[in-house]
Amino acid sequence: MLQDKNCFLGGGFICLLYVVYCFVFRQSSKFTVIGPPDPVTAILGQEAVLPCHLSPRISSANMEVRWFRSEFESFVHLYRDGKDQYDGQMPEYQGRTELLKAGLTDGNVPLRILNIRRSDEGQYFCFVQDDTFYGETVLELRVAGLGSAPLISVVGHQDGGIRVVCRSAGWHPEPEVLWKDLNGRHLPPLSETTSQGDNGLFETETALIVTEHSNQNLSCCLRNTVLNQEKESAVYIADSFFPRVNPWMVALSVILVVLFGFIGFTVYLFKMKGKRDTEIGKSNVTLDPDTAYPQLVLSEDRKSVNRGDTRQRLPDNPERFDTEPCVLGCEGFTSGRHCWEVEVGGGKDWAVGVARESVGRKGGINLSPEGGIWAVQWWLCQFRALSSPVTPLPQSRVPSRIRVCLDCDRGQVTFIDAGDEAPIFTFPPGSVPGERIRPWLRVGPGSQLRLCP
């Protein structure tokens, strides 16, 4: 009887240990995923960090961290098995995301998004999972943009006063527009129109009638309500502009003001056009025959290159590639922004990008940023970015025309499908060193590449 009692007590002790084990160890794997209670605000063209962490602050280094929008499978960024996973990433986020790993051991899993766009605005899910448990939270990203400084112009007489117009562009969301007098009092506008340009940003135009001895000192103010920032311009309408004096003098003064306003607005539009031309690519690039691999054949205008069947007898100068079928552009860039387009056709082996001036020319070449090359490649029916490690590019079709955009000041290279303006891949800011950078092409068997005018 005593022996049975001891067995019972021993079994009860084992059950108690099992209960304690389940409570301690299974409960320790549970966590809550926490994001910010308020929306995160980002500025167009800059970067944003979406915060997210675990509570309690347990290590997430060996967990799956998935950032996604509306669909779980179509992810913005995925970290799993101790490394970033890019196969299946949403195309519009390729080359623009980074999981900040410095705080993984403390349960921090924030996501950095580069080159913020209007389409990035909306909800994001932060999903974290270990072997036995998962959790998620949702947060909102707001995108905002500050437009140009208001341009005030005097356009003529109307209703016994002077008609003054204020224009500005490049705002997101739609700005708040106010006319104010010298004392800060709001003035009712005569008219106000707002529209969205091709880039989706808001343009606004508002008009006001200024009468003599009333509100001659005034300002036009535009305010971004998300950023809580504003831009303001002021103007003073002198008595000589009003019709009580010599009307010919008034007309001349108005004409001069309108003329100067028109010139100023034209200069502004010209600068905007110049900026757009730089963005879409206006660099005149040609190929350097002194660097061409002996089997490459360049056209007379040095715009096209293909790979011939035989190796040409060319001087083995230090600048020439002797093993890899590569050629550099004649032009080199050390500052500013430069773009050009390359038409690709035929073959199963070609690459398009840039290389530093000191890239190796003799023997085998490391086709990666460590080797001084930043490019995208079509190789054995695979489209990929020559990052380190190589990044697969899940394109539905290979582009027939690629735009290469080099920003020397930011140390960044971007590749765009020139056919539908879809982004292909971006090497992040700071990737390209501050030395002379030249266009670079690699031409495999049966391939032909052409620099577009």
CSV table of C-alpha atoms in Angstrom, one decimal, residues 218-430:
chain,number,residue,atom,x,y,z
A,218,LEU,CA,-0.5,91.2,-49.6
A,219,SER,CA,0.9,87.7,-49.7
A,220,CYS,CA,0.0,84.3,-51.2
A,221,CYS,CA,0.5,81.3,-48.9
A,222,LEU,CA,0.3,77.6,-49.6
A,223,ARG,CA,0.3,75.1,-46.8
A,224,ASN,CA,0.8,71.3,-46.7
A,225,THR,CA,-1.5,70.2,-43.9
A,226,VAL,CA,0.3,66.8,-43.5
A,227,LEU,CA,3.8,68.2,-43.0
A,228,ASN,CA,2.5,71.3,-41.3
A,229,GLN,CA,4.8,73.4,-43.6
A,230,GLU,CA,4.1,76.3,-45.9
A,231,LYS,CA,5.6,78.4,-48.6
A,232,GLU,CA,4.7,82.1,-49.0
A,233,SER,CA,5.4,84.9,-51.5
A,234,ALA,CA,4.5,88.6,-51.0
A,235,VAL,CA,3.8,91.5,-53.4
A,236,TYR,CA,3.1,95.3,-53.0
A,237,ILE,CA,0.9,97.0,-55.6
A,238,ALA,CA,2.0,100.7,-55.8
A,239,ASP,CA,-0.5,103.5,-56.4
A,240,SER,CA,0.9,104.1,-59.8
A,241,PHE,CA,-0.7,100.8,-61.0
A,242,PHE,CA,-4.3,102.1,-60.4
A,243,PRO,CA,-6.2,104.0,-63.1
A,244,ARG,CA,-6.5,107.3,-61.3
A,245,VAL,CA,-3.1,108.3,-62.7
A,246,ASN,CA,-2.2,108.5,-66.4
A,247,PRO,CA,-3.8,105.4,-67.9
A,248,TRP,CA,-1.0,105.0,-70.4
A,249,MET,CA,1.5,104.9,-67.5
A,250,VAL,CA,-0.6,102.3,-65.7
A,251,ALA,CA,-0.9,100.3,-68.9
A,252,LEU,CA,2.9,100.4,-69.4
A,253,SER,CA,3.5,99.5,-65.7
A,254,VAL,CA,1.1,96.5,-65.9
A,255,ILE,CA,2.6,95.4,-69.2
A,256,LEU,CA,6.1,95.5,-67.6
A,257,VAL,CA,4.9,93.6,-64.6
A,258,VAL,CA,3.2,91.0,-66.7
A,259,LEU,CA,6.3,90.8,-69.0
A,260,PHE,CA,8.6,90.2,-66.0
A,261,GLY,CA,6.1,87.7,-64.5
A,262,PHE,CA,5.9,85.9,-67.8
A,263,ILE,CA,9.7,85.8,-68.1
A,264,GLY,CA,10.0,84.5,-64.6
A,265,PHE,CA,7.4,81.8,-65.1
A,266,THR,CA,9.0,80.9,-68.5
A,267,VAL,CA,12.4,80.5,-66.7
A,268,TYR,CA,10.7,78.3,-64.1
A,269,LEU,CA,9.1,76.1,-66.7
A,270,PHE,CA,12.4,75.9,-68.6
A,271,LYS,CA,14.2,74.8,-65.4
A,272,MET,CA,11.4,72.2,-64.8
A,273,LYS,CA,11.8,71.0,-68.4
A,274,GLY,CA,15.6,70.8,-68.0
A,275,LYS,CA,15.1,68.8,-64.8
A,276,ARG,CA,12.7,66.4,-66.5
A,277,ASP,CA,15.0,66.1,-69.5
A,278,THR,CA,17.8,65.1,-67.1
A,279,GLU,CA,15.6,62.6,-65.4
A,280,ILE,CA,14.4,60.9,-68.6
A,281,GLY,CA,17.9,60.9,-70.2
A,282,LYS,CA,19.6,63.4,-72.4
A,283,SER,CA,23.3,62.4,-72.2
A,284,ASN,CA,24.9,61.7,-75.6
A,285,VAL,CA,26.9,58.6,-75.0
A,286,THR,CA,29.2,56.9,-77.5
A,287,LEU,CA,31.4,53.7,-77.3
A,288,ASP,CA,35.2,53.8,-76.8
A,289,PRO,CA,36.9,51.5,-79.4
A,290,ASP,CA,40.1,51.5,-77.4
A,291,THR,CA,38.4,49.6,-74.6
A,292,ALA,CA,36.5,47.1,-76.8
A,293,TYR,CA,37.1,43.3,-76.5
A,294,PRO,CA,38.8,42.3,-79.8
A,295,GLN,CA,35.8,40.2,-80.9
A,296,LEU,CA,33.4,43.1,-80.6
A,297,VAL,CA,32.5,45.1,-83.7
A,298,LEU,CA,31.5,48.8,-83.3
A,299,SER,CA,29.5,50.8,-85.8
A,300,GLU,CA,31.0,53.9,-87.5
A,301,ASP,CA,29.0,56.2,-85.3
A,302,ARG,CA,30.1,54.2,-82.2
A,303,LYS,CA,26.5,53.8,-81.2
A,304,SER,CA,26.1,50.0,-81.9
A,305,VAL,CA,28.1,46.9,-81.0
A,306,ASN,CA,27.8,43.2,-81.7
A,307,ARG,CA,30.0,40.2,-81.3
A,308,GLY,CA,31.7,38.9,-84.4
A,309,ASP,CA,32.8,35.4,-85.2
A,310,THR,CA,36.5,36.0,-85.1
A,311,ARG,CA,39.0,37.9,-82.9
A,312,GLN,CA,40.3,41.0,-84.6
A,313,ARG,CA,43.9,41.9,-84.6
A,314,LEU,CA,43.9,45.0,-82.4
A,315,PRO,CA,46.7,46.5,-80.2
A,316,ASP,CA,46.6,45.1,-76.7
A,317,ASN,CA,46.7,48.5,-75.0
A,318,PRO,CA,46.1,48.8,-71.2
A,319,GLU,CA,42.6,50.1,-71.7
A,320,ARG,CA,41.3,47.1,-73.7
A,321,PHE,CA,39.3,44.2,-72.2
A,322,ASP,CA,41.2,41.1,-73.2
A,323,THR,CA,39.0,38.3,-71.7
A,324,GLU,CA,35.5,39.5,-71.1
A,325,PRO,CA,33.4,40.8,-74.1
A,326,CYS,CA,33.0,44.3,-72.7
A,327,VAL,CA,33.3,47.9,-73.9
A,328,LEU,CA,33.1,51.2,-72.1
A,329,GLY,CA,31.6,54.5,-73.1
A,330,CYS,CA,33.8,57.4,-74.1
A,331,GLU,CA,32.1,59.7,-71.7
A,332,GLY,CA,32.9,59.7,-67.9
A,333,PHE,CA,30.9,61.4,-65.2
A,334,THR,CA,32.0,62.6,-61.7
A,335,SER,CA,29.0,64.8,-60.7
A,336,GLY,CA,25.4,65.5,-61.5
A,337,ARG,CA,22.7,63.3,-63.0
A,338,HIS,CA,23.1,61.5,-66.4
A,339,CYS,CA,20.8,59.2,-68.3
A,340,TRP,CA,21.0,57.3,-71.5
A,341,GLU,CA,19.0,54.4,-73.1
A,342,VAL,CA,20.3,51.1,-74.6
A,343,GLU,CA,18.3,49.0,-77.1
A,344,VAL,CA,19.0,45.3,-76.6
A,345,GLY,CA,18.2,42.6,-79.1
A,346,GLY,CA,19.0,39.0,-79.7
A,347,GLY,CA,21.3,36.6,-77.9
A,348,LYS,CA,21.1,35.0,-74.4
A,349,ASP,CA,24.0,36.9,-72.8
A,350,TRP,CA,24.2,40.6,-72.5
A,351,ALA,CA,24.5,43.2,-69.7
A,352,VAL,CA,23.9,46.9,-69.4
A,353,GLY,CA,25.2,49.3,-66.7
A,354,VAL,CA,28.1,51.5,-65.5
A,355,ALA,CA,31.6,50.8,-64.4
A,356,ARG,CA,34.2,52.9,-62.5
A,357,GLU,CA,37.2,54.2,-64.5
A,358,SER,CA,39.6,51.8,-62.7
A,359,VAL,CA,37.6,48.7,-63.5
A,360,GLY,CA,39.8,45.7,-64.3
A,361,ARG,CA,40.4,45.1,-68.0
A,362,LYS,CA,42.7,42.1,-68.1
A,363,GLY,CA,41.8,38.5,-67.2
A,364,GLY,CA,38.7,37.5,-65.3
A,365,ILE,CA,36.4,40.3,-64.0
A,366,ASN,CA,34.2,40.3,-61.0
A,367,LEU,CA,30.8,41.3,-62.4
A,368,SER,CA,29.6,43.0,-59.2
A,369,PRO,CA,29.9,46.3,-57.3
A,370,GLU,CA,33.0,44.9,-55.6
A,371,GLY,CA,34.5,44.6,-59.0
A,372,GLY,CA,33.5,48.1,-60.0
A,373,ILE,CA,30.4,47.2,-62.0
A,374,TRP,CA,26.7,48.1,-61.4
A,375,ALA,CA,24.5,46.5,-64.1
A,376,VAL,CA,21.6,44.3,-65.0
A,377,GLN,CA,22.1,41.1,-67.1
A,378,TRP,CA,20.2,38.7,-69.3
A,379,TRP,CA,22.0,35.4,-69.0
A,380,LEU,CA,20.7,31.8,-69.7
A,381,CYS,CA,17.1,33.0,-69.8
A,382,GLN,CA,17.5,34.7,-66.4
A,383,PHE,CA,17.0,38.4,-65.9
A,384,ARG,CA,19.0,39.6,-62.9
A,385,ALA,CA,20.8,42.5,-61.2
A,386,LEU,CA,24.5,42.1,-60.7
A,387,SER,CA,24.4,43.0,-57.0
A,388,SER,CA,26.3,41.1,-54.4
A,389,PRO,CA,24.7,38.5,-54.1
A,390,VAL,CA,23.0,38.5,-57.5
A,391,THR,CA,19.3,39.6,-57.3
A,392,PRO,CA,16.8,37.7,-59.5
A,393,LEU,CA,14.4,40.1,-61.3
A,394,PRO,CA,11.0,38.4,-61.8
A,395,GLN,CA,10.1,40.4,-64.9
A,396,SER,CA,7.2,39.1,-67.0
A,397,ARG,CA,9.2,40.0,-70.1
A,398,VAL,CA,12.7,41.2,-70.7
A,399,PRO,CA,12.8,45.0,-71.7
A,400,SER,CA,13.8,45.8,-75.3
A,401,ARG,CA,15.0,49.2,-74.2
A,402,ILE,CA,16.7,50.0,-70.9
A,403,ARG,CA,17.2,53.5,-69.4
A,404,VAL,CA,20.3,53.8,-67.3
A,405,CYS,CA,20.2,56.7,-64.8
A,406,LEU,CA,23.4,57.6,-62.9
A,407,ASP,CA,23.2,60.1,-60.0
A,408,CYS,CA,26.9,60.8,-59.1
A,409,ASP,CA,26.0,63.1,-56.2
A,410,ARG,CA,24.0,60.4,-54.5
A,411,GLY,CA,26.2,57.5,-55.6
A,412,GLN,CA,23.1,55.7,-57.1
A,413,VAL,CA,22.3,53.8,-60.3
A,414,THR,CA,18.7,53.2,-61.5
A,415,PHE,CA,17.5,51.0,-64.4
A,416,ILE,CA,14.0,51.6,-66.0
A,417,ASP,CA,12.1,49.9,-68.7
A,418,ALA,CA,12.0,52.7,-71.3
A,419,GLY,CA,8.9,51.1,-72.9
A,420,ASP,CA,6.4,51.4,-70.1
A,421,GLU,CA,8.5,53.5,-67.5
A,422,ALA,CA,8.4,50.6,-65.1
A,423,PRO,CA,11.3,50.5,-62.6
A,424,ILE,CA,13.7,47.5,-63.0
A,425,PHE,CA,16.2,47.8,-60.2
A,426,THR,CA,18.0,50.5,-58.2
A,427,PHE,CA,21.4,50.2,-56.5
A,428,PRO,CA,20.9,52.1,-53.2
A,429,PRO,CA,22.4,55.5,-52.5
A,430,GLY,CA,26.1,55.4,-51.7
